Coordinates of N, CA and C in Angstrom, one line a residue:
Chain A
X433 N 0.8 -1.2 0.0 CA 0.0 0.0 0.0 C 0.9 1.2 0.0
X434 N 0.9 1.9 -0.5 CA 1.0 3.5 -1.1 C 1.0 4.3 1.0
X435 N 2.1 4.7 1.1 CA 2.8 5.2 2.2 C 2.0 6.9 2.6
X436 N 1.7 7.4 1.4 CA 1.8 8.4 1.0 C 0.7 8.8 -0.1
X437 N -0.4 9.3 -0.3 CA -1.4 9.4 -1.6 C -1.9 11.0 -1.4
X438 N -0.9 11.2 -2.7 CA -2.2 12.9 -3.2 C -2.6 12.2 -4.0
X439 N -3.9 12.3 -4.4 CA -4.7 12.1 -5.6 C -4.7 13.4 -6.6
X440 N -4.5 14.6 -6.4 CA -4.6 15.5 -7.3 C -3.7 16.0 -7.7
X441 N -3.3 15.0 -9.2 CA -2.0 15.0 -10.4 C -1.6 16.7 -10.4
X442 N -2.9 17.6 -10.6 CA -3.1 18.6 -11.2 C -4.2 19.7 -10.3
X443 N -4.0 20.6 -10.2 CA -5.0 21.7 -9.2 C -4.8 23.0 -10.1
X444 N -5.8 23.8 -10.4 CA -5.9 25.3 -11.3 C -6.5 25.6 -9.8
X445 N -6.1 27.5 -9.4 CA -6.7 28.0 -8.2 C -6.5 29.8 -9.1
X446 N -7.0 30.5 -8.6 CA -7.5 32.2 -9.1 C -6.6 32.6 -8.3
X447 N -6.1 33.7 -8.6 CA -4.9 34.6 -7.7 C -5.5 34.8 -6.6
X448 N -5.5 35.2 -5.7 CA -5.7 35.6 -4.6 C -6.5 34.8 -3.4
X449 N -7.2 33.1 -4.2 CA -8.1 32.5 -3.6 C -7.2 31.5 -2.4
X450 N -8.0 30.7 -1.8 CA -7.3 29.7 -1.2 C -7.7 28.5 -1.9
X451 N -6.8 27.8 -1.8 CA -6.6 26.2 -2.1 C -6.4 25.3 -1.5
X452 N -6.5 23.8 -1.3 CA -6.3 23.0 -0.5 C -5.3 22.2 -1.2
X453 N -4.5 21.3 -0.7 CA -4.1 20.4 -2.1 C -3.9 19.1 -0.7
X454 N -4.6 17.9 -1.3 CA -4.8 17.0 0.1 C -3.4 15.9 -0.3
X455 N -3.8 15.3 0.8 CA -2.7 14.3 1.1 C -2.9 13.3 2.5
X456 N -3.2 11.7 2.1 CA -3.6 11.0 2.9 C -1.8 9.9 3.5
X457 N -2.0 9.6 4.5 CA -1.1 8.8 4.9 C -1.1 7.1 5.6
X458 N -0.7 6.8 5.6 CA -0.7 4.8 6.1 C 0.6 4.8 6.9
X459 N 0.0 4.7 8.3 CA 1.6 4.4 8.9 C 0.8 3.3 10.2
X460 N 1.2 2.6 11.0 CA 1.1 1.8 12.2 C 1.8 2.6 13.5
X461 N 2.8 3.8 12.7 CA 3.6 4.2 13.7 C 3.1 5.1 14.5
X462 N 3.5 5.1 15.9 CA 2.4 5.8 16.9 C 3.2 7.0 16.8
X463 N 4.4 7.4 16.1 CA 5.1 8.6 16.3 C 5.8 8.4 14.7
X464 N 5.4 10.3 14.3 CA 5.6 10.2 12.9 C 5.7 11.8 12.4
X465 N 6.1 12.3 11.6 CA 6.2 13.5 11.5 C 5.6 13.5 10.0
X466 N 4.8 14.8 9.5 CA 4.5 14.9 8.1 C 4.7 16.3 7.4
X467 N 5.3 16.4 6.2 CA 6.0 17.7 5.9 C 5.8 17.7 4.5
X468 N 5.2 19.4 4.4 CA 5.3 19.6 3.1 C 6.2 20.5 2.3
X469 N 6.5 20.1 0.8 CA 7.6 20.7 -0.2 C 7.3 21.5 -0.9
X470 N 8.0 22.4 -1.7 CA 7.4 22.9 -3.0 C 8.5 23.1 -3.9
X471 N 8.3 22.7 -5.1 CA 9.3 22.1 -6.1 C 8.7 23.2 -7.7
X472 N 9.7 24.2 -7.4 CA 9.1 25.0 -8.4 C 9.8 24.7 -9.6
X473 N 9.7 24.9 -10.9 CA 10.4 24.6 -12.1 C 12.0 24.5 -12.1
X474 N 12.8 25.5 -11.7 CA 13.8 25.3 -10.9 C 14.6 23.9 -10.7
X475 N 13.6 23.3 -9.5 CA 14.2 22.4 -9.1 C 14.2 21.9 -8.0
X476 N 14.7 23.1 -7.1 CA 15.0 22.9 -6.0 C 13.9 22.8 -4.7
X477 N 13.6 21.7 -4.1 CA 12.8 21.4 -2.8 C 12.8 22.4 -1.1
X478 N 11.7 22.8 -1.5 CA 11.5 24.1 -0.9 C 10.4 23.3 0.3
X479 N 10.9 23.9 1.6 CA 10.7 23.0 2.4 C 9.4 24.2 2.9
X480 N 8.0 23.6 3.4 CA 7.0 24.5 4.0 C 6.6 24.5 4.8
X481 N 6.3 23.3 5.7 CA 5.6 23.4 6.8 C 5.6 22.3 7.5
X482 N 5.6 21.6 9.0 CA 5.7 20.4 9.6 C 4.9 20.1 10.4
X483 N 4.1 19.2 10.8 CA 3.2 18.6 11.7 C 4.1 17.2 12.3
X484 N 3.7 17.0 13.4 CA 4.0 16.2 14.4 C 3.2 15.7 14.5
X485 N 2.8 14.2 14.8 CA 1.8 13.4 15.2 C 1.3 13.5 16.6
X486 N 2.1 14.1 17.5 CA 1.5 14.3 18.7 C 0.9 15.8 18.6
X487 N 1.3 16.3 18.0 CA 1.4 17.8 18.0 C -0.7 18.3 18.0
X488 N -1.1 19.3 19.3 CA -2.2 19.3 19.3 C -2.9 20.1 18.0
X489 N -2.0 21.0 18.1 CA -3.1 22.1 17.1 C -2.2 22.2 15.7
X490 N -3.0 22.6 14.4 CA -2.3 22.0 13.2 C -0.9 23.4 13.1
X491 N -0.4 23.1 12.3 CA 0.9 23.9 12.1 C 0.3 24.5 11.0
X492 N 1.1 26.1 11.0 CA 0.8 27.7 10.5 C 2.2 28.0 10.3
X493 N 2.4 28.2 9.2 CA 3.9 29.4 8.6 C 3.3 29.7 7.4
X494 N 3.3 31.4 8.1 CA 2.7 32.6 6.8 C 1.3 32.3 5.6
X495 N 1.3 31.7 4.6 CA 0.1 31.4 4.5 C -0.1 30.2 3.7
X496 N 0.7 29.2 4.8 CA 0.6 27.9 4.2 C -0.3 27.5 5.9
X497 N -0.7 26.6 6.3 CA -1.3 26.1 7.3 C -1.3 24.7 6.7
X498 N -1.6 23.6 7.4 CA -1.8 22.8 7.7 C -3.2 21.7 8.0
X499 N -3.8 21.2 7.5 CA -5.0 20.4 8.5 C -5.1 18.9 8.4
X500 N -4.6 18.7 9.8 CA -4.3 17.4 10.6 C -5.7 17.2 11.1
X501 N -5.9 16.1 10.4 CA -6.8 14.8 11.0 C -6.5 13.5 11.0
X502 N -6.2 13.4 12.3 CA -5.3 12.4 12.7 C -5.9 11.1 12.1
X503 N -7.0 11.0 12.7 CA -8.1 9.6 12.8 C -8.6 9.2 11.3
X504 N -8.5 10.5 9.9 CA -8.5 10.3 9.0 C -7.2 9.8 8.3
X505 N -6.3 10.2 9.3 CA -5.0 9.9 8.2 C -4.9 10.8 7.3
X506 N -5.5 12.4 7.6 CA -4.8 13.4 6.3 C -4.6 14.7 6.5
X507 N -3.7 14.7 6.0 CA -2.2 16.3 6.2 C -2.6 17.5 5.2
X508 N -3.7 17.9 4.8 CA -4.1 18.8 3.5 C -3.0 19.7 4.1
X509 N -2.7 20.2 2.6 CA -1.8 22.1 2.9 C -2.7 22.8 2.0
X510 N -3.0 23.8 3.0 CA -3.9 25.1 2.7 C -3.2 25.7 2.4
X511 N -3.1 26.6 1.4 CA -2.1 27.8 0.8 C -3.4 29.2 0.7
X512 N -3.5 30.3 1.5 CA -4.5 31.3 1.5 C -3.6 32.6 0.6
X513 N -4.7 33.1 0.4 CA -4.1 34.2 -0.9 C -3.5 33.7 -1.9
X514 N -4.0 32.9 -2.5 CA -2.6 32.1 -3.3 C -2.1 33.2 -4.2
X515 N -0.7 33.3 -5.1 CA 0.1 34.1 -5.8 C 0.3 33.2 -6.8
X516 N 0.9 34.6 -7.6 CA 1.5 33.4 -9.4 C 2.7 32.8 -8.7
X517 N 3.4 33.1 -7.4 CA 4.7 32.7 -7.6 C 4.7 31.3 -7.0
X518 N 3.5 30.7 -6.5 CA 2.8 29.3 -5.5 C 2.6 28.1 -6.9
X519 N 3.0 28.8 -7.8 CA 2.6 27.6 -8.7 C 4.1 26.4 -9.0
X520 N 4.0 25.8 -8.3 CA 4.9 24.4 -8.8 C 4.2 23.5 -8.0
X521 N 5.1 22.3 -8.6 CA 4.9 20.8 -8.1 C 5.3 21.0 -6.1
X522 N 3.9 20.2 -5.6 CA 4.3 20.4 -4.2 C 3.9 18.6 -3.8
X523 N 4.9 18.2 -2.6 CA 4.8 17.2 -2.2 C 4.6 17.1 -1.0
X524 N 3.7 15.9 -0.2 CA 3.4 15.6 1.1 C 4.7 14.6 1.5
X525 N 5.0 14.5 2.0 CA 6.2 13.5 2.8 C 6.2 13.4 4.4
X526 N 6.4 12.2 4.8 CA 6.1 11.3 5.9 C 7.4 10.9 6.4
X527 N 8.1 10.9 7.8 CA 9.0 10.5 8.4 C 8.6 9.5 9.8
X528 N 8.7 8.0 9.2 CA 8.2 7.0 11.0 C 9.3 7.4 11.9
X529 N 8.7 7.1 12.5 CA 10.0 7.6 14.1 C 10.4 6.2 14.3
X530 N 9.9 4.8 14.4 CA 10.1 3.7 14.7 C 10.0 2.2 13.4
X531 N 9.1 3.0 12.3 CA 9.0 2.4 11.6 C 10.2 2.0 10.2
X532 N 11.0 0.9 10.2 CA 12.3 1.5 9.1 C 13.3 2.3 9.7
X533 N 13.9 2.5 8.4 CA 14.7 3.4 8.8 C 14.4 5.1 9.7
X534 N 14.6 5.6 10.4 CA 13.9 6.4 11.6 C 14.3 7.5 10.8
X535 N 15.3 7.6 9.8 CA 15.3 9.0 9.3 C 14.9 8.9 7.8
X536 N 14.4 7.9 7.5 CA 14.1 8.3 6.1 C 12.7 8.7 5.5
X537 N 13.0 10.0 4.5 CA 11.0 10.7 4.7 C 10.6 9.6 3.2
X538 N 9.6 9.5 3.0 CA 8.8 8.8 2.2 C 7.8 10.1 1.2
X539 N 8.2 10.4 0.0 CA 7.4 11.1 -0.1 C 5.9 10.7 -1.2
X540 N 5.5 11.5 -1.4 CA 3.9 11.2 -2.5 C 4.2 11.7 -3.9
X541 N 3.3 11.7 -4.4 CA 3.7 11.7 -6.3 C 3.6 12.8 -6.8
X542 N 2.7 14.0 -5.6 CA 2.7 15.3 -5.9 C 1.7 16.2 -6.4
X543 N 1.5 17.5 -6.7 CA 0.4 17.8 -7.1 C 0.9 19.2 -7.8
X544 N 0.6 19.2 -9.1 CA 0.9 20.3 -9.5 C 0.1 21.3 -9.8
X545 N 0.4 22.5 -9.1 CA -0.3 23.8 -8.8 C 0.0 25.0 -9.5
X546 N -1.4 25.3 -10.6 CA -1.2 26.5 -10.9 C -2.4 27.3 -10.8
X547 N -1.5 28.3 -10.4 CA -2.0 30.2 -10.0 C -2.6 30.9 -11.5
X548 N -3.7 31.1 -11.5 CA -4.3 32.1 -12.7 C -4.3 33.1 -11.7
X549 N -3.9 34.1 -13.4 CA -3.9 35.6 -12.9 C -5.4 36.1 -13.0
Chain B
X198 N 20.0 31.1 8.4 CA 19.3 30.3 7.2 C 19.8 28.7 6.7
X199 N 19.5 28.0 6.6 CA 20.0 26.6 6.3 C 20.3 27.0 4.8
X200 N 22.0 26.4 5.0 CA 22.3 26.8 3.5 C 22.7 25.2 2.8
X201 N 22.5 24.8 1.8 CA 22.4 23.7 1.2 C 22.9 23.4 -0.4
X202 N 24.5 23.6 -0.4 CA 24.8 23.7 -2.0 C 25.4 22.7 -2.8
X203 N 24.7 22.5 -3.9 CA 25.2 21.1 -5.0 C 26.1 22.0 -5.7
X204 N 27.1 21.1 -6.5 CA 29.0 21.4 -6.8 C 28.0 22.0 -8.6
X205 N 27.4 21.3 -9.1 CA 26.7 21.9 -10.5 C 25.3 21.9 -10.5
X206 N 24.3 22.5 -11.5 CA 23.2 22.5 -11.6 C 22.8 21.6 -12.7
X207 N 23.5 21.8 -13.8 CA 23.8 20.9 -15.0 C 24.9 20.1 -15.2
X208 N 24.6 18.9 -15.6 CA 25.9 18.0 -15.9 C 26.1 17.1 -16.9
X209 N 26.7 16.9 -18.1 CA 26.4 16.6 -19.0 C 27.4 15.3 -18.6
X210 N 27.5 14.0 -19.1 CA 28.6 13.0 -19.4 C 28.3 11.4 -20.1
X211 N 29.3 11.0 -20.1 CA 29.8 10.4 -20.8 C 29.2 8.6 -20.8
X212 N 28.7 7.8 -21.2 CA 28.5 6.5 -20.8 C 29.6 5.9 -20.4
X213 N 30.2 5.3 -18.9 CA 31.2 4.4 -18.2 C 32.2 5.8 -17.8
X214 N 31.9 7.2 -17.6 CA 32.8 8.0 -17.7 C 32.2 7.9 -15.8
X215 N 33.3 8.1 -14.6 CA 32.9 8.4 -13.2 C 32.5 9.8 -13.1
X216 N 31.5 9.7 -12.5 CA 31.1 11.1 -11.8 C 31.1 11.3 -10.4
X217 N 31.2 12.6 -10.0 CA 31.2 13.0 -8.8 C 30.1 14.1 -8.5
X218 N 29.3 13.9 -7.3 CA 28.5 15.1 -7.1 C 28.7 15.2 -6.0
X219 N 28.9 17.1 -5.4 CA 29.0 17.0 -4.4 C 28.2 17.7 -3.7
X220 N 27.8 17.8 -2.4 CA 26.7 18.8 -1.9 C 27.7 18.6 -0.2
X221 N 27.4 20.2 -0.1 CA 27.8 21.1 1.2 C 27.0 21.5 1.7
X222 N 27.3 21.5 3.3 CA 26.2 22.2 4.2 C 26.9 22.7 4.9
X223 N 26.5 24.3 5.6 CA 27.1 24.5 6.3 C 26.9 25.1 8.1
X224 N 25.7 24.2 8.3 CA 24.9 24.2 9.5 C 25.2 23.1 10.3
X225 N 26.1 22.7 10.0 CA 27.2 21.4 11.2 C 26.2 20.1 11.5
X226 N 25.7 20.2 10.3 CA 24.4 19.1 10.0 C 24.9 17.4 10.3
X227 N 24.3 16.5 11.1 CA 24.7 15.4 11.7 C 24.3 14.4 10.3
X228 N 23.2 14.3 9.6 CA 22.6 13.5 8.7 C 23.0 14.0 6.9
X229 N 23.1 13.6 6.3 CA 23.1 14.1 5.1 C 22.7 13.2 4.1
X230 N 21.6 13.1 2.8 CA 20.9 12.1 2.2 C 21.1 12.6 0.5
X231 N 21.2 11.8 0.2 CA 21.1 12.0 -2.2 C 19.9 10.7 -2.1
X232 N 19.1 11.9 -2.6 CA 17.9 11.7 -3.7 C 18.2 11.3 -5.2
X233 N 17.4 10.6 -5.9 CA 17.3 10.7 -7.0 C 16.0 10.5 -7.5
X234 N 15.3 11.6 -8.3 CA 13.4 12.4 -8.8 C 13.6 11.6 -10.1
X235 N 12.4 11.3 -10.2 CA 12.6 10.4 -12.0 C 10.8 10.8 -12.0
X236 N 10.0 11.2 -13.1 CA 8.7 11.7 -13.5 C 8.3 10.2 -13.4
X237 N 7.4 10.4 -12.5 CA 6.3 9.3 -12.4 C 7.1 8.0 -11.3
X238 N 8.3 8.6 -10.9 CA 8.5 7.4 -10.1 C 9.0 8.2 -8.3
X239 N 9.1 9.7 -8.5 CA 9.3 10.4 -7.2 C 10.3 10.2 -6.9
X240 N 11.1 10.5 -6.0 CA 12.0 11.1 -5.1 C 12.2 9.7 -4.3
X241 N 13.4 8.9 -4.6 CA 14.3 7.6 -4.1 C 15.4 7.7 -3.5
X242 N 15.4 7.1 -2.1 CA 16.2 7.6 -1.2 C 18.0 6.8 -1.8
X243 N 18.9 7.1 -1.9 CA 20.0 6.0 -2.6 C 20.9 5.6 -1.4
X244 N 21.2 7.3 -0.3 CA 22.0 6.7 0.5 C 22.0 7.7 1.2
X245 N 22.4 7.4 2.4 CA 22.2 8.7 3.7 C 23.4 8.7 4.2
X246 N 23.9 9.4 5.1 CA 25.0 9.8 6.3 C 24.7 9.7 7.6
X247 N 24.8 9.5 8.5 CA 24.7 10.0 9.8 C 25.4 10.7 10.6
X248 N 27.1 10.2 10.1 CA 27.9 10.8 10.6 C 29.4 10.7 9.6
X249 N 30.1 11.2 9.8 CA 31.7 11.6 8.9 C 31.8 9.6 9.1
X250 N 32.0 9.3 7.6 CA 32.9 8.3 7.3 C 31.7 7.4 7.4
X251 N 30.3 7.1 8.1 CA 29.2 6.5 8.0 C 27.9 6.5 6.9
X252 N 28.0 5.4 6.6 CA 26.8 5.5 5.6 C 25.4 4.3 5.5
X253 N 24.5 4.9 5.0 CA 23.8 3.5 5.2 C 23.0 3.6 3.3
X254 N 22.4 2.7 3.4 CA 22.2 2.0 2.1 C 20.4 2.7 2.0
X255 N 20.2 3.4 1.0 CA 18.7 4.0 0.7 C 18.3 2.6 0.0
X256 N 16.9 3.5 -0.9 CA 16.2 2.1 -1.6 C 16.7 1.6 -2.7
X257 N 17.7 2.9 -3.4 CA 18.4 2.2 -4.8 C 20.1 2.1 -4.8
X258 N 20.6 1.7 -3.9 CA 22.1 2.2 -3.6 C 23.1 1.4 -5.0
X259 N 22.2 0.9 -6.1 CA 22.9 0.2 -6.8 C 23.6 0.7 -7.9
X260 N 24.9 1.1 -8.0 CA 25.4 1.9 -8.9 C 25.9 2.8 -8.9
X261 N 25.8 3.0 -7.2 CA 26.3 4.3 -6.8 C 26.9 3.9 -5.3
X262 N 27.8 4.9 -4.9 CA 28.6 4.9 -4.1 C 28.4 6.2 -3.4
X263 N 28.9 6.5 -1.9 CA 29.2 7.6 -1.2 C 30.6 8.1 -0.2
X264 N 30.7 8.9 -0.3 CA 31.8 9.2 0.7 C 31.5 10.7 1.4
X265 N 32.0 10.4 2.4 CA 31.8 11.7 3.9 C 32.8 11.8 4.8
X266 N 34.2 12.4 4.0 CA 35.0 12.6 5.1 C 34.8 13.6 5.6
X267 N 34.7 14.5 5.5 CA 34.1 15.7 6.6 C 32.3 15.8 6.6
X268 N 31.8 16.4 7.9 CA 30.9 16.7 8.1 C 30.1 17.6 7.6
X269 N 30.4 18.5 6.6 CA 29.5 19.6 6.3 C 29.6 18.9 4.2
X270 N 30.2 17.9 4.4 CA 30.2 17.5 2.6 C 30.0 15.9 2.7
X271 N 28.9 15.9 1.3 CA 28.8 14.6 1.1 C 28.4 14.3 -0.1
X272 N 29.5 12.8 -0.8 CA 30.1 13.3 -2.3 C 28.6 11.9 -2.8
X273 N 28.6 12.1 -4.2 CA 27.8 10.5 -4.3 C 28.5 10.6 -6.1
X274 N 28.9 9.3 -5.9 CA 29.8 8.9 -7.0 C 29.2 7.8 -7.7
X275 N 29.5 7.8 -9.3 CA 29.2 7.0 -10.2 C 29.8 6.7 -10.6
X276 N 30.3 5.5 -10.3 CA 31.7 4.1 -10.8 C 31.8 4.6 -12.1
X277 N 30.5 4.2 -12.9 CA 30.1 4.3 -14.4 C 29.5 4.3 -14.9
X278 N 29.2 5.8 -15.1 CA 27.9 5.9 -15.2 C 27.0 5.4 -16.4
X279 N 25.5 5.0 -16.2 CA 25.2 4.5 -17.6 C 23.9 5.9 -17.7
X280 N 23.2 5.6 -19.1 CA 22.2 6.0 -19.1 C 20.6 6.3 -18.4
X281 N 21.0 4.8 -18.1 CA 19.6 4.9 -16.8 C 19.7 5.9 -15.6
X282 N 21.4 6.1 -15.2 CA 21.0 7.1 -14.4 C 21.2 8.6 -14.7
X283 N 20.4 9.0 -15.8 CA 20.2 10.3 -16.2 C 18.6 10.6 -15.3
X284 N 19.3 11.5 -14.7 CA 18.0 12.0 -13.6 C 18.1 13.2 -12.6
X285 N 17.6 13.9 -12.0 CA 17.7 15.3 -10.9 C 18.1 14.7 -9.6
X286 N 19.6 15.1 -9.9 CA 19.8 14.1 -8.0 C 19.9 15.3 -7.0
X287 N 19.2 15.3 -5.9 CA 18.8 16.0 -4.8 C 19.4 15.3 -3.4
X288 N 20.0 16.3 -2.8 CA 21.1 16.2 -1.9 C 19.8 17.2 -0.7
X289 N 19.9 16.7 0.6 CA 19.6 17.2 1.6 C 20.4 16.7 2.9
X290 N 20.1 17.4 4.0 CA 20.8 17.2 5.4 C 19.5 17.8 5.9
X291 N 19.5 17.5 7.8 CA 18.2 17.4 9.0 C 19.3 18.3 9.8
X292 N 18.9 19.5 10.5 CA 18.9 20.0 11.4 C 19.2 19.1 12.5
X293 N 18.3 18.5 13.0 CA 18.1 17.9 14.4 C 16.8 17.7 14.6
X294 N 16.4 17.6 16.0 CA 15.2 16.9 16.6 C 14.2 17.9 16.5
X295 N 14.6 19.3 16.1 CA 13.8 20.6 16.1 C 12.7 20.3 14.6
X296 N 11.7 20.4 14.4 CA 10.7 20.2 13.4 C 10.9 18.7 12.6
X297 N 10.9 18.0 14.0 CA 11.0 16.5 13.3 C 12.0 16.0 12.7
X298 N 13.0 17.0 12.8 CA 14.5 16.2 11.9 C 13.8 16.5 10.8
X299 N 13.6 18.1 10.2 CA 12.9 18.5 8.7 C 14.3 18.4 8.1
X300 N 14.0 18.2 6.6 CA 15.3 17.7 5.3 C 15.2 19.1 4.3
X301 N 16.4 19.8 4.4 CA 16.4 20.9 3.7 C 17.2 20.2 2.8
X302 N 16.9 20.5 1.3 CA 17.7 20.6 0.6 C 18.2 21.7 -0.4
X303 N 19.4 20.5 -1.1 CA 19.7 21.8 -2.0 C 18.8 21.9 -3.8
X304 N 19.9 22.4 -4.6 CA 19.3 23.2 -5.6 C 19.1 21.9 -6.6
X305 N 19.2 20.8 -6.1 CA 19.6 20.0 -7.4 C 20.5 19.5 -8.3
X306 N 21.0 18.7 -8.9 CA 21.7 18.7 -10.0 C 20.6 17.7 -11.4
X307 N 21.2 18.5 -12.3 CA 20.4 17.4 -13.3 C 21.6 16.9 -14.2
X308 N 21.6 15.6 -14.0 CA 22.4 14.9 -15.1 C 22.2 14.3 -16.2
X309 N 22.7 14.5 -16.9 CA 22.6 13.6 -18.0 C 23.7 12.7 -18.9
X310 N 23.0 11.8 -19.0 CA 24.6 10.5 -19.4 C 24.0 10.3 -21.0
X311 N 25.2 10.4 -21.7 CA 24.8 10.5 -23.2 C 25.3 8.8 -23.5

């Protein structure tokens, strides 16, 4: 089974609107971290935001947020106001604390985001 | 700022020719990992660091090699190289225990084996 599943290859969003772009997870592990990327044309993996599995309330940096549902198993990243500059491939990625190797992230297939002006 | 830099962005070579890639960090980073992104198959772990001279084996370690004699550099070498491994190799290192042991990386390199 798939560690890791965004289902949406592809997301169009309006300048200024918010977007979700989801992302489900499969772990047994009772301790786990989940993190998301953004991978603009470029290249380079642009690191955004972290949740913790114990962590109570969801994680916020500037206007990416987070929404942890634990009992679902899913990590959406909210992006508010979105901008032209928000448009690349973004990834969910998963780190087990006990499961495997304890440092290695697992990540998902991605979701490519673009910004209309 | 976590700074995180690969030796080129582009790299053109040779089939059976050795390559070297190297990526620096310079936040006295304990862990250090090369990626390799291929479309439609994601982001594959080849081989990690933990510490100067230590290594452990990712999911595709075949055909590739690593070295870490110092701690802020970590080389990943290709005996010989072939064409299958033309691909975006992505180098990162973990802070610490601070946001989960989050993986910054760097800018990339994209190779290509003719």
């Amino acid at each position: 089974a798939q560690k890791i599943t965004q289902t949406q290859p592809g997301m169009f969003v309006q300048e200024k609107e918010a977007v979700t772009l989801d992302c489900t997870y499969d772990t047994s592990d009772p301790s786990y971290g989940l993190f998301w990327y953004k991978q603009p044309s470029s290249g380079e993996m642009i690191f955004l935001i972290y949740q913790g599995s114990y962590d109570q309330q969801n994680a916020t940096e500037g206007r990416y947020s987070l929404n942890f549902q634990k009992a679902r198993k899913s990590a959406n990243l909210v992006i508010s106001a979105s901008q032209l500059g928000d448009s690349a491939m973004y990834f969910c990625a998963m780190r087990e604390l006990f499961s495997g190797s304890a440092r290695q992230l697992t990540f998902g297939s991605g979701t490519q985001l673009t910004v209309l002006p | 700022d976590v700074k995180v830099t690969q030796s080129s962005r582009y790299l053109v070579k040779r089939t059976g020719e050795k390559v070297f890639l190297e990526c620096v960090q310079d936040m006295d980073h304990e862990n250090m990992f090369w990626y390799r992104q291929d479309p439609g198959l994601g982001l594959r772990l080849i081989y990690f660091s933990y510490d100067v001279k230590m290594k452990e084996k990712g999911d595709i370690p075949e055909g590739y090699s690593v070295s870490r004699e110092k701690k802020e550099r970590f080389s990943l070498i290709l005996e010989s190289a072939s064409t299958n491994q033309t691909s975006m190799y992505l180098c990162a290192s973990t802070l610490g225990p601070a946001r989960g042991d989050t993986q910054y990386f760097g800018p990339g390199t994209r190779l290509t084996v003719l």
